[in-house]
Structures are given as structure tokens and as C-alpha cells.
Coordinates of C-alpha atoms in Angstrom, one line a residue:
X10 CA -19.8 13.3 32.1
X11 CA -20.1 9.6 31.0
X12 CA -19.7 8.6 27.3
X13 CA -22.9 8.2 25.6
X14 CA -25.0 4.9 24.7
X15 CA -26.9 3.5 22.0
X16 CA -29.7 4.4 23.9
X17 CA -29.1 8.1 24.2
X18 CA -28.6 8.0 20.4
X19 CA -32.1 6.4 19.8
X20 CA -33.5 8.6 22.4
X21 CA -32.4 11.9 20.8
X22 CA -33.4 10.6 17.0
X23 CA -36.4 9.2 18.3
X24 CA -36.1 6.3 16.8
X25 CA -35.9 2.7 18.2
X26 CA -32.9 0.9 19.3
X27 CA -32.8 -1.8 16.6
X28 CA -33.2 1.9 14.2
X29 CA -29.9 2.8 15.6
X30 CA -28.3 -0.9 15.3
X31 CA -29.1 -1.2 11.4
X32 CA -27.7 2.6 10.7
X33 CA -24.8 1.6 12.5
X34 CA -24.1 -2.1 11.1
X35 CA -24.8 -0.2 7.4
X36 CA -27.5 -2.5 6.9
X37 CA -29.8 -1.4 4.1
X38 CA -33.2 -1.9 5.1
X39 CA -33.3 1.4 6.4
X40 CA -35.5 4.8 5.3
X41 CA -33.2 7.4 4.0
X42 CA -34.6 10.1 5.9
X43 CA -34.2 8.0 9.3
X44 CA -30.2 7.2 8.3
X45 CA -30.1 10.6 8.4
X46 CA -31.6 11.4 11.6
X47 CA -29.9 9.0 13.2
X48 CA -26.7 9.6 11.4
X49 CA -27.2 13.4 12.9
X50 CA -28.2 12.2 16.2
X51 CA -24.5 10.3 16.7
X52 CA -22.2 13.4 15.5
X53 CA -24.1 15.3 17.9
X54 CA -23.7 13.2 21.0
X55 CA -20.2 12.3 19.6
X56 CA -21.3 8.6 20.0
X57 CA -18.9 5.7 18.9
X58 CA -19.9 2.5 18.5
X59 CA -17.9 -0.3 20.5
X60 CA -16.9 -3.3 17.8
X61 CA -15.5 -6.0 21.1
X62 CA -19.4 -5.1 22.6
X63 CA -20.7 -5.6 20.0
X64 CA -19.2 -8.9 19.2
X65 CA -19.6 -9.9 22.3
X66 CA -23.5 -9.7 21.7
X67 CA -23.7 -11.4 18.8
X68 CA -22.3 -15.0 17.9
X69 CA -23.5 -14.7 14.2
X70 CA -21.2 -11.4 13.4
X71 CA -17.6 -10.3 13.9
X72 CA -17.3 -6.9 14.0
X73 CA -13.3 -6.8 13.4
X74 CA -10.5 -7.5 10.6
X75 CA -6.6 -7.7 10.4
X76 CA -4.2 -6.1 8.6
X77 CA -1.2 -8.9 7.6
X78 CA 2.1 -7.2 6.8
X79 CA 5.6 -8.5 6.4
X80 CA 7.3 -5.0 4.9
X81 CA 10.8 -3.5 6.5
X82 CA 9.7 -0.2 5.2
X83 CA 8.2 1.4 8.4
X84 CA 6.9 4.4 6.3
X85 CA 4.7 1.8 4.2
X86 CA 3.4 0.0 7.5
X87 CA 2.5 3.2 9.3
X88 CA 0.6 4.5 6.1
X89 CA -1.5 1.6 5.3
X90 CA -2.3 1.0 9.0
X91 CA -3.6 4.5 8.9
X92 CA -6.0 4.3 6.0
X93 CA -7.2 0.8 7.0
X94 CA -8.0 2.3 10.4
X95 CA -9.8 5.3 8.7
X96 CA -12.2 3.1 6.9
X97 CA -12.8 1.2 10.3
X98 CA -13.7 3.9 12.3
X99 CA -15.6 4.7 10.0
X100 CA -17.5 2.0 8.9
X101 CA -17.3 1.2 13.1
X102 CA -15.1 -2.1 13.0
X103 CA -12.0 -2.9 15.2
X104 CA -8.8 -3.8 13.7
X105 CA -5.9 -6.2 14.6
X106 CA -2.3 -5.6 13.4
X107 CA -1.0 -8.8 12.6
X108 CA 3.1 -8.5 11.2
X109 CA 4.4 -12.0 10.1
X110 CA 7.1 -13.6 8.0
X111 CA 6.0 -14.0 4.3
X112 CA 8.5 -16.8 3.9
X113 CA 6.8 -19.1 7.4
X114 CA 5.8 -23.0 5.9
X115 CA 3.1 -22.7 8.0
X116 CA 1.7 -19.4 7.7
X117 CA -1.6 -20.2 5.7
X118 CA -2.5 -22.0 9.2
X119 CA -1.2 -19.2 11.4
X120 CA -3.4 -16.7 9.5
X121 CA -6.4 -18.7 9.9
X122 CA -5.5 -19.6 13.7
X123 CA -5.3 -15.6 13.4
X124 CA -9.1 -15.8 12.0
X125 CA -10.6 -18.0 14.5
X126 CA -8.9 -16.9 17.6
X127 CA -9.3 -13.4 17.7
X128 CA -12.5 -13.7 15.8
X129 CA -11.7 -11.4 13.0
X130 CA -14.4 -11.3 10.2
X131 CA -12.1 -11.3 7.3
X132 CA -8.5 -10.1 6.7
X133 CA -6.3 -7.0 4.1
X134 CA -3.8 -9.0 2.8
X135 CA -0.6 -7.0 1.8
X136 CA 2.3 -8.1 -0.5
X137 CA 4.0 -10.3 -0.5
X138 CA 1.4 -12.6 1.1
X139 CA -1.4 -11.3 -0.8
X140 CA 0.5 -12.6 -4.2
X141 CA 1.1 -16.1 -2.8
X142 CA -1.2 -18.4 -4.8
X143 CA -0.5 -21.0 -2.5
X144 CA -1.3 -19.5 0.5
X145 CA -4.7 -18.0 -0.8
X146 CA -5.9 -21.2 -2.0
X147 CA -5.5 -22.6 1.8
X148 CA -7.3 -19.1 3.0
X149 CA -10.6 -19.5 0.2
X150 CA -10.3 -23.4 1.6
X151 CA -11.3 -22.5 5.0
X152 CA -13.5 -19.6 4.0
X153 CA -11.5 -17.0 5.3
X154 CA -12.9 -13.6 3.7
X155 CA -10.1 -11.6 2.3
X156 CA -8.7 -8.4 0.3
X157 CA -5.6 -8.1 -1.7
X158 CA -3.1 -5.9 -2.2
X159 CA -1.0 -6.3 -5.1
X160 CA 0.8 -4.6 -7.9
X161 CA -0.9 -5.1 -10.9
X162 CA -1.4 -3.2 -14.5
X163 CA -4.8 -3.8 -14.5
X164 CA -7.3 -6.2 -12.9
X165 CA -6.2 -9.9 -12.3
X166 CA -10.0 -10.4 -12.9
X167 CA -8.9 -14.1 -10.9
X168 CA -12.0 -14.1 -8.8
X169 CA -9.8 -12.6 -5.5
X170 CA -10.8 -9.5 -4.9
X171 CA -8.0 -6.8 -4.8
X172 CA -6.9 -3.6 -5.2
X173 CA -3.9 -3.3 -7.7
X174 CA -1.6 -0.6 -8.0
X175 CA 0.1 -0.2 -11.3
X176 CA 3.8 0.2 -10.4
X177 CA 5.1 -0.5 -14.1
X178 CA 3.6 2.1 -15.7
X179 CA 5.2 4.9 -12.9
X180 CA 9.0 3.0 -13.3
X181 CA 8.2 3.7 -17.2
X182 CA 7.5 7.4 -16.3
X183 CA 10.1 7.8 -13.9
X184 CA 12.7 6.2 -16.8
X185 CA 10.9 8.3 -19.3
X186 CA 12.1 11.5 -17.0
X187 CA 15.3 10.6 -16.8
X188 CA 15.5 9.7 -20.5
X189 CA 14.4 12.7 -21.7
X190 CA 16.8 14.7 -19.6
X191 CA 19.2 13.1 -22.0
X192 CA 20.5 9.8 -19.7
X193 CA 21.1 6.8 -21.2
X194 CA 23.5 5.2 -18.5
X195 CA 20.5 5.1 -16.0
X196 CA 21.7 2.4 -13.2
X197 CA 18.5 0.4 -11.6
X198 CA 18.5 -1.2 -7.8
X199 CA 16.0 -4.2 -7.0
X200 CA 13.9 -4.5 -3.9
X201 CA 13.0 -7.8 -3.0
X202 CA 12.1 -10.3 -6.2
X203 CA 9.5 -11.8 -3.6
X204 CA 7.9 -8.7 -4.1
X205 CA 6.0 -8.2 -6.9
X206 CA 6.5 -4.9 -7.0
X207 CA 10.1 -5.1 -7.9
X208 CA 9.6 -7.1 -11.2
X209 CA 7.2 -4.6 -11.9
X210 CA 8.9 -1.5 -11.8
X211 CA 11.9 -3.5 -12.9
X212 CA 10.2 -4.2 -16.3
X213 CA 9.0 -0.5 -16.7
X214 CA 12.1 0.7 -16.4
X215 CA 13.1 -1.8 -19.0
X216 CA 10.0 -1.0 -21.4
X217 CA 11.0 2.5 -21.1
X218 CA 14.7 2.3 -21.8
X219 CA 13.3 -0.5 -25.3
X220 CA 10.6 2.3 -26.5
X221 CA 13.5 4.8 -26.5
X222 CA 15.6 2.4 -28.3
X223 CA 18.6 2.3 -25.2
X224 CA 20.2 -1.3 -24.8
X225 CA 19.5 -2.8 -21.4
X226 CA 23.3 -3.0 -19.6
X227 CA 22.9 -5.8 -17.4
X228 CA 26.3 -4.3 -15.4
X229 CA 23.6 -1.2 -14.5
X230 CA 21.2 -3.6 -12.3
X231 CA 21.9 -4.9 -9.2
X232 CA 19.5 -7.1 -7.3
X233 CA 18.7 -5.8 -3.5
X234 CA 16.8 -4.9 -0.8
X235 CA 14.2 -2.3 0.3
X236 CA 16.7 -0.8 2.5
X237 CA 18.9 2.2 2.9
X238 CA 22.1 0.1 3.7
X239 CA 21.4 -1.9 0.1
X240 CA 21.2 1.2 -1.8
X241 CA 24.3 2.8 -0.3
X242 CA 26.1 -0.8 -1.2
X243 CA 24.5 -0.7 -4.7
X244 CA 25.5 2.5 -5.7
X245 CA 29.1 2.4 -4.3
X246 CA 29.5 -0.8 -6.8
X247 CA 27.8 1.2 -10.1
X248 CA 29.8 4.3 -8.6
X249 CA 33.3 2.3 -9.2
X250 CA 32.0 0.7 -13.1
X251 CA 35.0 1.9 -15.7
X252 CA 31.6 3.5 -17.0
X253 CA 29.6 4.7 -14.3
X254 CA 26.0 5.7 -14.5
X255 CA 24.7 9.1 -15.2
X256 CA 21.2 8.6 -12.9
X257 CA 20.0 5.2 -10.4
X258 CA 16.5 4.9 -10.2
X259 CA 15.8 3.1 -6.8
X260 CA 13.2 0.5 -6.4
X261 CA 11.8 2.7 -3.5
X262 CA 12.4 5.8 -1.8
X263 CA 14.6 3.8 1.0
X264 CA 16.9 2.8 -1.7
X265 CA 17.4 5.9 -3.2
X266 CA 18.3 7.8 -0.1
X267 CA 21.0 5.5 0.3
X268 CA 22.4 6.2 -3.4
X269 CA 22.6 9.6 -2.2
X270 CA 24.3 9.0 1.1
X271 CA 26.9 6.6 -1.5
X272 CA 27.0 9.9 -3.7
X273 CA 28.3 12.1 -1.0
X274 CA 30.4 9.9 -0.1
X275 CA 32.2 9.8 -3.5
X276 CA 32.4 13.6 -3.5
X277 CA 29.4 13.7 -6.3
X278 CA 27.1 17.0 -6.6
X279 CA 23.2 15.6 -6.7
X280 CA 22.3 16.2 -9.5
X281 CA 24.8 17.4 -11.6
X282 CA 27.5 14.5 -11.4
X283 CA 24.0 12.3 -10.6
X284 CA 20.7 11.9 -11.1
X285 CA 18.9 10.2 -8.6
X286 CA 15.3 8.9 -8.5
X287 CA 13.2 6.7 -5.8
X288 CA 9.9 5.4 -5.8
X289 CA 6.5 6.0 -3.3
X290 CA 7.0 9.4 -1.9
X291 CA 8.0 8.7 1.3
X292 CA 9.0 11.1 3.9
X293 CA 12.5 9.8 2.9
X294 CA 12.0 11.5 -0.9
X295 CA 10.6 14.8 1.1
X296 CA 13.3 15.2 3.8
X297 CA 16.4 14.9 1.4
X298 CA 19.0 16.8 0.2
X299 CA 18.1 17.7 -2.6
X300 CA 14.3 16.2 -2.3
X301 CA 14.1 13.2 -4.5
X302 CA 12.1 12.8 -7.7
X303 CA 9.7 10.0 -7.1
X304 CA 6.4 8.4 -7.6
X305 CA 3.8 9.7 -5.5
X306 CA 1.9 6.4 -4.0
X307 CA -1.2 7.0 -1.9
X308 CA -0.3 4.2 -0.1
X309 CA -2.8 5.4 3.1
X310 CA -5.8 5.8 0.6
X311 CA -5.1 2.3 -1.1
X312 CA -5.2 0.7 2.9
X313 CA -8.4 2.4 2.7
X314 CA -10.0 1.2 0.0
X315 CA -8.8 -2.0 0.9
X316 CA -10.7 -2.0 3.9
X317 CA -14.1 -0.6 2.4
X318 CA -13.9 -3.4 -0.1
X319 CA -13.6 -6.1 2.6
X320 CA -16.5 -4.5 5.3
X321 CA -18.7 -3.6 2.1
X322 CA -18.3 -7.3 1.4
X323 CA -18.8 -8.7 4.8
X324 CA -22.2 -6.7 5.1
X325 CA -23.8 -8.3 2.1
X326 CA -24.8 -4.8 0.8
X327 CA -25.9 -5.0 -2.7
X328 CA -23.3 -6.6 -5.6
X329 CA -19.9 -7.9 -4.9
X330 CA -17.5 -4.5 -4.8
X331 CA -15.7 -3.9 -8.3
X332 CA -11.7 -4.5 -7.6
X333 CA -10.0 -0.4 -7.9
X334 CA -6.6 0.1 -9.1
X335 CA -4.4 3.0 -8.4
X336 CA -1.6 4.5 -10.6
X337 CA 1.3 6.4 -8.5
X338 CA 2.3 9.9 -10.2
X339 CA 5.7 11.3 -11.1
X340 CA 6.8 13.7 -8.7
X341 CA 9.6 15.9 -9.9
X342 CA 12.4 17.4 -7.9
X343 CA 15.4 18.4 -7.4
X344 CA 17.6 15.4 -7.8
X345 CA 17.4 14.8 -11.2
X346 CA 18.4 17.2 -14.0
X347 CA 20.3 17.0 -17.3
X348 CA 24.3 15.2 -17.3
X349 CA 27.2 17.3 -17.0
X350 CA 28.6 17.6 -20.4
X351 CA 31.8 16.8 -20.8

């Protein structure tokens, strides 16, 4: 049975094939009523358009974008890969996985090599490349369309588009937790400062510990990595303090799982002897012992958006698409709870 063609599609909607073109390339000049029809007519054959054909037809249009990483959290990848390839099945554009070092001298001209050799229409941008000023001044220099992802309270409102995610204000709620338990020791592990997201939940653990009057204890925060093996290092060195911490909140899930592997390790009951929180909700925070208390990021849905934003860009369809912020949500489990009075 072979796959079906643009043709079959404008054949069962009857409809012509430059119809079925426009519906598919979400241009607008379009009758509702035939969108539809032809809209119905492609579930029902099961048709899928084919973005390399496509570009290959047409000199004027690219009909594909790239997803730039440089994150050693393979949870994070895996989940924004999958809700940027959502929105470009769905929107019927290719995509190109492009990992790269954040830290290259040259990388603003390896992206836009990227651009011009693979023909990509525009690129997603995650951190930390999408908060390098530098590099996304040489990007806008050579036109190269692109969407940011950055952590952000609210809307840089810099003329980039992005979409932000407000990691300070879900530290704050994560130190709030663990605050109102009754902690006041509450030990904090950095990811990396390159990432913004670091000095953001960084200063909402701060803000939290200020609005509840607690003194920041410099001996409590240890700079780090998004990794297991710095969390497990990190912990063992609060662990040994003359005064100890009562709860670690870990830059990320990764971290945090590694505080609990250093808490086993000492003999400690999670979380009795220790509190222990995380951020993002990876499977890492699920698959514990005892599950960790964390903030839920929709990090698969923010991908997605991302892409949207850029393809709804690219297609000229109406205004400019207003830049959407996320806020991740406190998830409670069970590795936090009141300390053991002594």
C-alpha cells in the first residue's frame, strides 16, 4: 500500500493542489471551511507532509529549524527535544539536533555555518547560549531567526524573542517549604554560574531565607555542577561542618540525588536526620528513595512553545508572537519533613 501524496489529499477534499499547499504551509489566505476539509481530508489518509521535499522545491522557503543545546543533564535534552519535535510535526517542519560547547570562541560562526549549511530557517536557542549577549548580537547580524530560552522573572522585553521560565520565584517556594517545616540550617549547592539558572534560584533561595529574617551562612553554599558526582561531593563537605545542615536544596534534581546517595553514606535517615530538596522534576526526583520534593518544570511543553514561537514567526502569520513565561510548581514529597528535635 504506498504512502499517500499531496495529490490524493487534494483529490479526496476536492480541492486543488495549491488548496492543500497553503493549509499545509499555515498560510492564512485560506477559507475556514476549506482548512477544514482539507485538514479532515489528511487525518483520514494519514498524510504527512515531507519538509526535505519540500525544501527541495522551493529556494525561497526552509522548511526546517535546530535545536542548539550544550546541557549534561540528559533528562533536560531528551525533554526539550521532545516538545520541540511535537510542535514540528505538527506545524510539518524538520528538525536538526545540533549539541555544542557554550564556551567555543567561535561558536557564533559555527551556528550560522549550522544555518546556511543545512538550510535551517531559524534556530531554539537553549541556555546557556541563548543568554550570551555576545553571541546573539553576531546571530541578529547575519539575520539568523531565533528563539530563546532563558530563565527569567518576567519578560526581558529586549526585542529577542523568548520564553522565560521564572526559576527564582520556585527556589523561593522550595526555601519557603523547608522554612516553614522549621529549618533554618538549609545548605544550598550551585549548578553551573554560566547558567543563568543557577544565580536565579540561588537568589530565591536567598530572598526566601531574608523575608523570613534567617542570616545567609556563606559556609552552607557551595559552588558546583549539574551533576550527581558534585552533589555527592557537596554534601559530604556540609555533612562534616562542626554545624551541619538540617535540609540541602539542590540546584537540580541531579544534584539532589547525589546529596542523598552522600546521606546514606553517612548513615543519615531521609528525612528525619535530612531534608532534601531538588529542582525540575526529573525522573531522578520520581525514582528516589524517598521521592524528592521538587519543582515541577514542564521542560517538554516550554521546547514546545519555543518552537511555535519560532515557525509562527517564520510564517509571517499576523503580529509578532508575544514572548510566554512559565513558572515551575512545588512538588512535595517525601524527602523533606520537620528536624529531629534534639
Amino acid at each position: 500500500m504506498h504512502s499517500p501524496t499531496i495529490k490524493d489529499v487534494a483529490k479526496h477534499a476536492g480541492v486543488s493542489l495549491k488548496t492543500v499547499s497553503r493549509v499545509i504551509n499555515h498560510e492564512a489566505a485560506v477559507r475556514p471551511e476549506t482548512r477544514e476539509k482539507v485538514e479532515r481530508a489528511i487525518e483520514q489518509l494519514g498524510y504527512h507532509p515531507d519538509p526535505s521535499a519540500r525544501s527541495l522545491r522551493s529556494s525561497s522557503h526552509s522548511y526546517a529549524i535546530g535545536l542548539v543545546y550544550d546541557n549534561p543533564n540528559a533528562h533536560y535534552v531528551i525533554d526539550m527535544q521532545n516538545g520541540v519535535l511535537s510542535a514540528c510535526r505538527e506545524r510539518g517542519f524538520g528538525l536538526q539536533i545540533y549539541p555544542c560547547d557554550s564556551a567555543a570562541p567561535h561558536l557564533a560562526e559555527e551556528l550560522v555555518s549550522l544555518v546556511q549549511r543545512a538550510r535551517l530557517a531559524g534556530l531554539i536557542l537553549a541556555p546557556p547560549m541563548s543568554e550570551q549577549s555576545a553571541l546573539l548580537a553576531k546571530l541578529k547580524a547575519h539575520d539568523v531567526s531565533f528563539v530563546r530560552i532563558i530563565a527569567s522573572r518576567e519578560d526581558p522585553q529586549d526585542g529577542m524573542p523568548c520564553v522565560y521560565v521564572d526559576d527564582h520565584d520556585a527556589a523561593y517556594a522550595i526555601t519557603e517549604h523547608l522554612i516553614q517545616l522549621g529549618h533554618t540550617r538549609i545548605g544550598f549547592l550551585w549548578g553551573e554560574p554560566h547558567h543563568r539558572s543557577s544565580p536565579e534560584r540561588y537568589q530565591g533561595y536567598a530572598d526566601a531565607l531574608k523575608d523570613y529574617g534567617i542570616p545567609v551562612n556563606r559556609k552552607l553554599i557551595l559552588p558546583g555542577r549539574y551533576a550527581f558526582d558534585d552533589g555527592f561531593r557537596g554534601a559530604r563537605k556540609l555533612l562534616a561542618l562542626k554545624e551541619p545542615p538540617t535540609a540541602i536544596f539542590g540546584c537540580n534534581d541531579e544534584i539532589a540525588a547525589g546529596v542523598l546517595a552522600a546521606a546514606r553514606s553517612a548513615g543519615l535517615d531521609v528525612p528525619w536526620d535530612l531534608s532534601i530538596a531538588g529542582f525540575e522534576d526529573s525522573p531522578f526526583s520520581k525514582q528516589a528513595w524517598p521521592a524528592l520534593t521538587t519543582a515541577r518544570q514542564s521542560t517538554s511543553e516550554i521546547g514546545r512553545h519555543a518552537a511555535l514561537h519560532l515557525i509562527t514567526s517564520l510564517q509571517n502569520q499576523g503580529p509578532e508572537p508575544a514572548n510566554e513565561g512559565f513558572m515551575p510548581e512545588l512538588v512535595v514529597r517525601g524527602s523533606t519533613a520537620p528536624p529531629r528535635q534534639t
